[in-house]
């Protein structure tokens, strides 16, 4: 991995699942194969580790550290960037995770808003982010905006106001929301070194047209190779082709939602497609049957055939 | 106005304000000048009458009829299409309004979901729409999707399922929501004769890229001339220019929301910009001071200069 | 009916259903029998007409007038008080209904907050209520608070602030919400002539203990005779008995919600229990099968046996 | 502290604040004085440690352990019961905290639903609770229901269904919600050994009448002495007096909410009233000025004088 200061994060970033053993403990040995699969089969060379897809909030601090270490170690020379999410309900634990991330040499860290106690103002949230960033001042820092999960509805643009003064290492946003006016306002406010990473896979094209530089999402684990084509088509001005691919992903997710879709289903789906053994999710997410995931896999195959 | 059956509704459609006298009664004589302003100053030749911007839910049935008549009469030969919203909490009143719309020769009708009693399924909503459409079977019919106001969160795509069988006059959707996966699914399901009209002005570009044929919104009353340029730029593949204009509208609305923005403010803003005397809104919307609206007007001038 | 000025509304008030013909038109002739049933079988002598249970928002203005007239005419000499809800999305139509209510001699009127355009402050809502009350200045006036339906979450206590100056005919609140701190604050603010009517039947006892003078609800149509016992027990300090009855109603509603419960089911349930022919609900509420309602009726019988 | 198996938890339970140093580290030495204050000035002899009031979600696992230890050690011989909340987003960390609680001899543990990943069914939540309980099978176990914070709207009654089979140590619910039908259903389902502890202080009386055995809340830290009178009045059948005291607490909280109230304000208010030095809250909760808290204290004094 090159010096983070030199590289701007763009393109597709897979929000990785956390492999578990059948007994529900983290399963580090799978990660090496996981990285190979992403690179070789999907053509995806950036990962967002310990995010929502990775069930980070269900992990202990120790588990999060071990996972970050393994992704870094195994990704070395194979992945372009390993971004580690270090957000937590506790600013104290977040700082500990940020310090650890700096020690192991990740390419960047991201932080979500705490959501049990919700910041009441953009300023309060900014102060929280600043506090965490101060524990790893040399790591590129990303704000992770996920209002549907956190219930924190402060516009991302308000959070960004003056953030470059408070967090010199600030490098962008992972924006996982539907409000594209807010996203556009982030894009028009953003600085050249920032990355605007969109996180709602099923409407990526709508974000690209308003300023997204890249995309972080769980579906890129298994349809990354197709969405790379969407991004290329967009860059080449072929909106007809880009739209056609976007429609396919929408059709797939419509089906998945209809039959039942959450991080547990998503993880099983990835196991079925990739052949990796990712194991069950952790409570309170419930395990998904192989048959359920297979039906979504078949739909995927028929759509993207 | 040409035969509705022949024309597909595309391009910009102004969601019109309802002019009131200072005493709060509808003020029909303003409508003629309003139409001239839209055509001549904004270049907008389609109107969506008695919608949310027009405060239809605050009007009596009689007032809605008179307004529809005046827009049709004055718009004749000047406007391309006059679409009249006939939705209401009461299916009985909606049908009465639909019948009336057919009698006076509007170019199409639109219906929003009832929102006091909310339909519990897409099927229930579809049956409601079908019942209203049956009162004006020869008028192009549009479903008006506005979940943030109605609280009805049934995906529009689910409402469209098989609707062409139930409502032969069905011609499209005014989609005023942020969920662009749902919008994209409507677009990929839609038939050639349908219009997919997007209704969130501040993220129009994001909808165009995924299949919008046109746009219905309140800001087209006063920035229609600029947004026409956005649409042209998009059609010509000039995404840089399209994005630049979209950013301007986002900046304007950010400012407006910050200082306070609702249909009353919006109406006063239109009065200040157009020179028309649109009067106050009706309760429970509160009147807006001229100074408040002027500050937004000045922002608009500085942004779009 | 005695002079409204003399009587304070207390005790049980049935929120009445609106009888429809099988074709979906209002069915006035049923009302006479309906009144007899309420009086004779349930011991309920006050009615709240054209409220939520009565599907008023789905009715035309003319239908609401005819219903109010019929309830007044048939209730004369049989009912103690006929309260007519005149709220509407349109202040203009609400005023028309209020004037009409005064002409036909109802005992009081009630008004809900408009909910399509939502008042942004307690002051805006109070002004809306005042405007309607001004059309029937001699009729006892009640504010109808139903936040779960309207989405208007302004505390009722804030709406009451100084309302007696603005609406001299103000006589109380029909409070249909779970926030019993807000209800208690209304109670401690209330004047001796006001009625604090609680509207969440399944937690009535919890409201009685904090100051309710009476109750308005749909279940009093068919379990009024039992809930009268709850109220008597409470007045006599027999909290054990009061609680036992409240538990029964909770058990019934738990069952109903589990199998599916809305105003359409509720109406069919009333038909099955009373033997009255109340007909179907109006769209967007969907009809309920007799079997579905019968299963709830059987549960009721087994619980209250 | 007596054997937990013998004592049913009833009466008032203070949800304790977590003392911090000015630098934001936990401040254990304050706890001894805190216990004395609760006992001697407020007459409160039960505590609920590391709950929402105690900012547990903002603490590290280590901090939570140290706090639990200190409360147990200092409370020995002075407090009747020390209940420790061990809920967390992570079932793994919750189990670790539960095991630790058993080791140090607390009187009971409580667990809230995880709220980042939300259980989708009552069964999933029950399984989560069961898993945590299994790590401390001999400790009385309480389910902590706080839907406004967690966003998990599964009725508590549904969670209780059959829970005594899955968690033999189950002893009740801390119910911090407004839905008193759900609370009543819990009460009617509950077994003699269970405690139904109500957690919305401002409507406690409404819960007592429907079956509450006790109350857990933050205001009991500083108005416990008054609310004990409310409970006595209720037990003695003096509802007039009970209501009068409840109205006072409602008036106080209305004022507090009006001027701004959250866990940070609440903590500062406790410092001002008790003379203890509880310090600031932890991010994302923002510190409260002494003046702000003093204004609420003065209101409290004038109301309860």
Short mmCIF file of C-alpha atoms in Angstrom, two decimals, chain C residues 70-228:
data_model
loop_
_atom_site.label_atom_id
_atom_site.label_comp_id
_atom_site.label_asym_id
_atom_site.label_seq_id
_atom_site.Cartn_x
_atom_site.Cartn_y
_atom_site.Cartn_z
CA UNK C 70 -79.87 12.63 11.10
CA UNK C 71 -77.99 12.00 14.33
CA UNK C 72 -79.45 15.20 15.81
CA UNK C 73 -82.97 14.49 14.68
CA UNK C 74 -83.03 10.85 15.76
CA UNK C 75 -81.09 11.50 18.91
CA UNK C 76 -83.46 14.13 20.17
CA UNK C 77 -84.90 13.03 23.48
CA UNK C 78 -82.81 9.89 23.44
CA UNK C 79 -79.24 11.03 23.57
CA UNK C 80 -77.73 13.43 26.03
CA UNK C 81 -75.18 15.03 23.77
CA UNK C 82 -74.43 14.87 20.07
CA UNK C 83 -70.95 16.20 19.36
CA UNK C 84 -70.16 16.64 15.69
CA UNK C 85 -66.65 16.66 14.36
CA UNK C 86 -66.27 19.39 11.75
CA UNK C 87 -62.53 19.24 11.13
CA UNK C 88 -61.26 19.04 7.57
CA UNK C 89 -58.10 19.68 5.61
CA UNK C 90 -59.77 22.94 4.47
CA UNK C 91 -60.53 25.68 6.95
CA UNK C 92 -63.18 26.91 4.54
CA UNK C 93 -65.05 23.61 4.57
CA UNK C 94 -64.61 23.29 8.31
CA UNK C 95 -66.26 26.67 8.81
CA UNK C 96 -69.11 25.68 6.55
CA UNK C 97 -69.61 22.52 8.60
CA UNK C 98 -69.42 24.47 11.85
CA UNK C 99 -72.06 26.93 10.70
CA UNK C 100 -74.26 24.05 9.65
CA UNK C 101 -73.79 22.35 13.00
CA UNK C 102 -74.95 25.49 14.75
CA UNK C 103 -78.03 25.68 12.56
CA UNK C 104 -79.13 22.14 13.31
CA UNK C 105 -78.52 22.47 17.02
CA UNK C 106 -75.80 20.04 17.90
CA UNK C 107 -74.42 20.04 21.44
CA UNK C 108 -70.85 20.76 20.50
CA UNK C 109 -68.29 20.60 17.75
CA UNK C 110 -64.80 19.21 17.61
CA UNK C 111 -61.95 19.97 15.27
CA UNK C 112 -58.84 17.96 14.46
CA UNK C 113 -55.61 19.50 13.16
CA UNK C 114 -55.31 19.58 9.40
CA UNK C 115 -52.74 16.98 8.45
CA UNK C 116 -51.80 17.39 4.82
CA UNK C 117 -50.38 20.81 5.42
CA UNK C 118 -49.33 20.51 9.02
CA UNK C 119 -49.33 23.56 11.28
CA UNK C 120 -45.74 24.29 12.18
CA UNK C 121 -46.43 25.81 15.58
CA UNK C 122 -49.01 25.62 18.34
CA UNK C 123 -49.93 29.18 17.42
CA UNK C 124 -50.71 28.28 13.82
CA UNK C 125 -52.91 25.40 14.93
CA UNK C 126 -54.68 27.57 17.52
CA UNK C 127 -55.40 30.16 14.84
CA UNK C 128 -56.85 27.45 12.61
CA UNK C 129 -59.10 26.25 15.45
CA UNK C 130 -60.12 29.81 16.28
CA UNK C 131 -61.08 30.46 12.69
CA UNK C 132 -63.39 27.44 12.65
CA UNK C 133 -64.84 28.21 16.08
CA UNK C 134 -65.68 31.73 14.94
CA UNK C 135 -68.23 30.26 12.53
CA UNK C 136 -70.23 28.76 15.42
CA UNK C 137 -69.39 30.97 18.38
CA UNK C 138 -72.15 29.66 20.60
CA UNK C 139 -71.35 25.99 20.29
CA UNK C 140 -69.15 24.26 22.84
CA UNK C 141 -65.86 23.67 21.07
CA UNK C 142 -63.48 20.73 21.56
CA UNK C 143 -59.99 20.23 20.21
CA UNK C 144 -59.48 16.75 18.84
CA UNK C 145 -55.88 15.59 19.37
CA UNK C 146 -54.93 12.51 17.34
CA UNK C 147 -51.20 12.70 16.62
CA UNK C 148 -50.77 9.13 15.36
CA UNK C 149 -53.10 9.87 12.46
CA UNK C 150 -52.31 13.49 11.76
CA UNK C 151 -48.56 13.34 12.21
CA UNK C 152 -48.89 16.67 14.02
CA UNK C 153 -46.83 16.20 17.16
CA UNK C 154 -47.42 19.53 18.82
CA UNK C 155 -48.24 18.84 22.49
CA UNK C 156 -51.93 19.41 23.20
CA UNK C 157 -50.93 21.45 26.24
CA UNK C 158 -49.18 23.93 23.99
CA UNK C 159 -52.28 24.22 21.84
CA UNK C 160 -54.36 24.98 24.95
CA UNK C 161 -52.13 27.87 26.03
CA UNK C 162 -54.41 30.90 26.25
CA UNK C 163 -57.04 29.24 24.05
CA UNK C 164 -59.88 30.39 26.33
CA UNK C 165 -59.15 33.98 25.30
CA UNK C 166 -59.21 33.17 21.61
CA UNK C 167 -62.14 30.76 21.68
CA UNK C 168 -64.62 31.75 24.41
CA UNK C 169 -66.69 28.66 23.59
CA UNK C 170 -63.77 26.34 24.26
CA UNK C 171 -64.86 23.39 26.40
CA UNK C 172 -62.16 20.79 26.26
CA UNK C 173 -60.13 18.18 24.47
CA UNK C 174 -60.64 14.76 22.99
CA UNK C 175 -57.14 13.50 23.63
CA UNK C 176 -56.32 10.42 21.58
CA UNK C 177 -52.63 9.98 22.28
CA UNK C 178 -50.33 7.96 24.49
CA UNK C 179 -48.41 10.85 26.00
CA UNK C 180 -49.96 11.02 29.44
CA UNK C 181 -47.61 13.72 30.64
CA UNK C 182 -49.10 15.95 27.95
CA UNK C 183 -52.57 14.80 29.00
CA UNK C 184 -51.82 15.51 32.64
CA UNK C 185 -50.58 18.96 31.76
CA UNK C 186 -53.84 19.59 29.92
CA UNK C 187 -55.73 18.39 32.98
CA UNK C 188 -53.84 20.59 35.41
CA UNK C 189 -54.30 23.59 33.08
CA UNK C 190 -57.97 22.94 32.45
CA UNK C 191 -60.84 25.03 33.76
CA UNK C 192 -63.81 23.66 35.69
CA UNK C 193 -66.12 23.91 32.70
CA UNK C 194 -63.79 21.93 30.43
CA UNK C 195 -64.08 18.26 29.64
CA UNK C 196 -60.97 16.15 29.35
CA UNK C 197 -62.06 13.27 27.21
CA UNK C 198 -59.61 10.47 26.70
CA UNK C 199 -59.58 8.66 23.39
CA UNK C 200 -57.29 5.65 23.71
CA UNK C 201 -59.79 3.12 25.01
CA UNK C 202 -57.21 0.50 25.90
CA UNK C 203 -55.50 2.72 28.45
CA UNK C 204 -58.46 4.70 29.77
CA UNK C 205 -57.82 3.84 33.39
CA UNK C 206 -54.37 5.38 33.14
CA UNK C 207 -55.96 8.60 31.98
CA UNK C 208 -58.73 8.60 34.56
CA UNK C 209 -56.17 8.56 37.34
CA UNK C 210 -54.54 11.65 35.93
CA UNK C 211 -57.66 13.71 35.33
CA UNK C 212 -59.91 12.42 32.55
CA UNK C 213 -63.58 13.37 32.95
CA UNK C 214 -64.82 11.10 30.24
CA UNK C 215 -63.90 9.02 27.26
CA UNK C 216 -64.61 9.05 23.54
CA UNK C 217 -63.89 5.89 21.65
CA UNK C 218 -65.03 3.39 19.08
CA UNK C 219 -65.05 0.37 21.35
CA UNK C 220 -67.75 1.97 23.49
CA UNK C 221 -70.09 1.12 20.63
CA UNK C 222 -69.90 -2.53 21.65
CA UNK C 223 -68.23 -2.78 25.07
CA UNK C 224 -69.67 0.42 26.51
CA UNK C 225 -71.63 -1.53 29.10
CA UNK C 226 -68.40 -3.04 30.44
CA UNK C 227 -66.39 0.15 30.37
CA UNK C 228 -69.14 1.93 32.30
#
